Tab-separated table of C-alpha atoms and ligand atoms in Angstrom:
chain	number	residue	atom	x	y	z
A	1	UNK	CA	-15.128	17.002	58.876
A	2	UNK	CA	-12.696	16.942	61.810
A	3	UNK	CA	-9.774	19.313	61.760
A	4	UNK	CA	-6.690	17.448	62.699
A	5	UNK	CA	-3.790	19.759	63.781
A	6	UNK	CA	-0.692	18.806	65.510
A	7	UNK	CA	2.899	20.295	65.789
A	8	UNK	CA	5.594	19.913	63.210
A	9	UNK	CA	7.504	17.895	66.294
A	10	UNK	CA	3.814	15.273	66.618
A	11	UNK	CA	4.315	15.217	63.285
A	12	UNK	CA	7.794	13.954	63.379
A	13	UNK	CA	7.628	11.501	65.771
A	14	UNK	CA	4.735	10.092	64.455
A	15	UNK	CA	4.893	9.489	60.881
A	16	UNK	CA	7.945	7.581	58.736
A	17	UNK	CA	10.376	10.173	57.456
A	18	UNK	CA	9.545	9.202	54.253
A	19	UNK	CA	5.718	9.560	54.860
A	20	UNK	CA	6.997	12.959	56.650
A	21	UNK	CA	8.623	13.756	53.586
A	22	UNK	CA	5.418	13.528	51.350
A	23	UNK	CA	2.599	14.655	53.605
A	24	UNK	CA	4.127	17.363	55.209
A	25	UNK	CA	6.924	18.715	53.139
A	26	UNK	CA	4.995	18.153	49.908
A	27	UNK	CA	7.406	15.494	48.586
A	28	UNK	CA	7.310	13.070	46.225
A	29	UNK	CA	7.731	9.705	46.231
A	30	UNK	CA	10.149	7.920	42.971
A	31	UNK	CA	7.633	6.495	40.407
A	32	UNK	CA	7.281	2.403	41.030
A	33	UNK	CA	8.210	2.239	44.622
A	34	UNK	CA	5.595	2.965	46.290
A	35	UNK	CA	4.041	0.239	48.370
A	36	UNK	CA	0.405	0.695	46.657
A	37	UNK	CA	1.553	1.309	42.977
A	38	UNK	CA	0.393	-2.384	41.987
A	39	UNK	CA	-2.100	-3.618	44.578
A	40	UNK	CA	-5.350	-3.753	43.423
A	41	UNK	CA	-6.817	-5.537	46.958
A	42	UNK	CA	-10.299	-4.479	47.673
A	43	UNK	CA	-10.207	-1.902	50.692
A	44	UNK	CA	-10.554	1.999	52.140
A	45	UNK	CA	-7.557	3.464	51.535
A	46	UNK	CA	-6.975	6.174	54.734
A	47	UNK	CA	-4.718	9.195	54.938
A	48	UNK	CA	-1.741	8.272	56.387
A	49	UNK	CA	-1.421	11.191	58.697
A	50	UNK	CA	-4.655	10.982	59.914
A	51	UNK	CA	-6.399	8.311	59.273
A	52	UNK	CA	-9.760	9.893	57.030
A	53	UNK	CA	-11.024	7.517	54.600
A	54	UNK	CA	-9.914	9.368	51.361
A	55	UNK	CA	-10.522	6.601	48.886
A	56	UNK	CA	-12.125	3.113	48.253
A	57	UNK	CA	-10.116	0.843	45.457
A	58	UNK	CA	-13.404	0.494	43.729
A	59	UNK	CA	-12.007	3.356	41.966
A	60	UNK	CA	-8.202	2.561	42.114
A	61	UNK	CA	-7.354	1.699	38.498
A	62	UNK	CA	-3.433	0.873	36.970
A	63	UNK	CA	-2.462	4.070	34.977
A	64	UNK	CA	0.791	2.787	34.187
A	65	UNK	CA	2.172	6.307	35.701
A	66	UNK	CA	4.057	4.979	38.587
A	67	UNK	CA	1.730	5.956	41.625
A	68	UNK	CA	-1.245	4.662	43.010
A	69	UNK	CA	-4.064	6.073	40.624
A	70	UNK	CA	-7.583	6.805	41.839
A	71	UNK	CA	-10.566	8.317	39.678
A	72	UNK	CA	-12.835	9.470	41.916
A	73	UNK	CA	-12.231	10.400	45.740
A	74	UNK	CA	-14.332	8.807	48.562
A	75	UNK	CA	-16.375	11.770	48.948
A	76	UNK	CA	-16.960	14.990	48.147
A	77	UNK	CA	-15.648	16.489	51.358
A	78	UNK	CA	-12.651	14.424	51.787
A	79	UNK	CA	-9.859	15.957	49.761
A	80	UNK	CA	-8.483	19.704	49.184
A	81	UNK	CA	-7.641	21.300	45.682
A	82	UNK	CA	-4.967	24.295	45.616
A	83	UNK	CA	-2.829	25.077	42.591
A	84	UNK	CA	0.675	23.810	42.701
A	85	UNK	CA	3.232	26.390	40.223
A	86	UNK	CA	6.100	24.412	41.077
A	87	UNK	CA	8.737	22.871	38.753
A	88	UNK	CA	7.452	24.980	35.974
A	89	UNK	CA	3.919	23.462	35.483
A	90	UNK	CA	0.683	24.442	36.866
A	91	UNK	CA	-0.726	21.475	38.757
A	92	UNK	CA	-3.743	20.904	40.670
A	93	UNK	CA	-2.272	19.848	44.278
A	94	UNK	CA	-4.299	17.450	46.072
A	95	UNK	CA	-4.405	17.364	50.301
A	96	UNK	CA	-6.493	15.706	52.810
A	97	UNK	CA	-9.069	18.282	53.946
A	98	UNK	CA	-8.434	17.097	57.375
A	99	UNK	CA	-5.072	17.229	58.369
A	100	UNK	CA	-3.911	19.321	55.677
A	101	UNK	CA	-1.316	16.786	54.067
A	102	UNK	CA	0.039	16.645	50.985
A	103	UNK	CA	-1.147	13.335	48.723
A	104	UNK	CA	-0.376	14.133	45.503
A	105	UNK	CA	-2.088	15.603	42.242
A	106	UNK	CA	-4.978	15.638	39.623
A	107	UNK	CA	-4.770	15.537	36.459
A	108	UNK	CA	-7.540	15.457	33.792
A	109	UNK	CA	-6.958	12.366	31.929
A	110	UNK	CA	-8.401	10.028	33.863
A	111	UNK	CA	-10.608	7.069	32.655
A	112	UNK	CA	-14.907	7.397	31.734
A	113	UNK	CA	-17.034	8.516	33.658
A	114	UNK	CA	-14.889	10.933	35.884
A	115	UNK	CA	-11.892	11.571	33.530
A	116	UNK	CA	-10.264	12.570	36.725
A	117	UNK	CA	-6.797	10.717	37.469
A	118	UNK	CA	-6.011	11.379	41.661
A	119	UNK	CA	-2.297	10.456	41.487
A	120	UNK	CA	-1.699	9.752	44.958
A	121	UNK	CA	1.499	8.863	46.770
A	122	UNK	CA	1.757	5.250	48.538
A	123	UNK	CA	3.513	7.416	51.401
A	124	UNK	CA	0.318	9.026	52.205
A	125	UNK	CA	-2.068	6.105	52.561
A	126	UNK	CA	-2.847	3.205	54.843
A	127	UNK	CA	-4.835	0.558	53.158
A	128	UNK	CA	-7.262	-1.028	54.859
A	129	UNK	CA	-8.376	-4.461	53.853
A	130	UNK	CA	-12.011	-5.968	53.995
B	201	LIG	FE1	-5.168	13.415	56.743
């Protein structure tokens, strides 16, 4: 896996303030706004910041949640797990293990087989249609 690193100012000037806002400041995006929360075409969905294939919409399912909702990454190496202790819960925080961004979280209630739900900010993909 390629390390991606660039300066908070590359950063800037390349990504949307709003896809700034997620993947590098950790933000969230309002529930139901996001560009992916309803499209269900088939594709690779890539990191935004980056451009690593993090997951296919085989596995992109409607959890009624507000985000885009995956349950299974594209591969094992593709995303990063840390703990998130912010706002008062304890959250598994999900980032791309190549860039470092921030995409969203996990959560454990996910649909058979995985039970896994990646809930994934729209800001922090690029779908790519096929
Ligand atoms: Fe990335």
């Amino acid at each position: 896996m390629s390390e991606v690193r660039k300066t908070d100012e590359e950063w800037r000037r390349e990504l949307t303030p709003e896809q700034y806002r997620v993947l590098r400041e950790k933000g969230t995006e309002a529930p139901f706004t996001g560009e992916y929360d309803h499209v269900f075409e088939p594709g690779v969905y890539r990191c935004a910041g980056c451009g690593t294939q993090l997951f296919d919409s085989d596995t992109k399912y409607d959890s009624g949640c507000g985000w885009p909702a995956f349950s299974a990454p594209a591969s094992d190496e593709t995303l990063e797990e840390e703990t998130d202790a912010s706002h008062g819960m304890s959250r598994r925080e999900v980032l791309c293990a190549s860039c470092g961004g921030h995409l969203g979280h996990l959560f454990p209630d996910g649909p058979a087989p995985t039970g896994q739900r990646y809930c994934i900010n729209s800001a922090a993909l690029r779908l790519e249609e096929r």
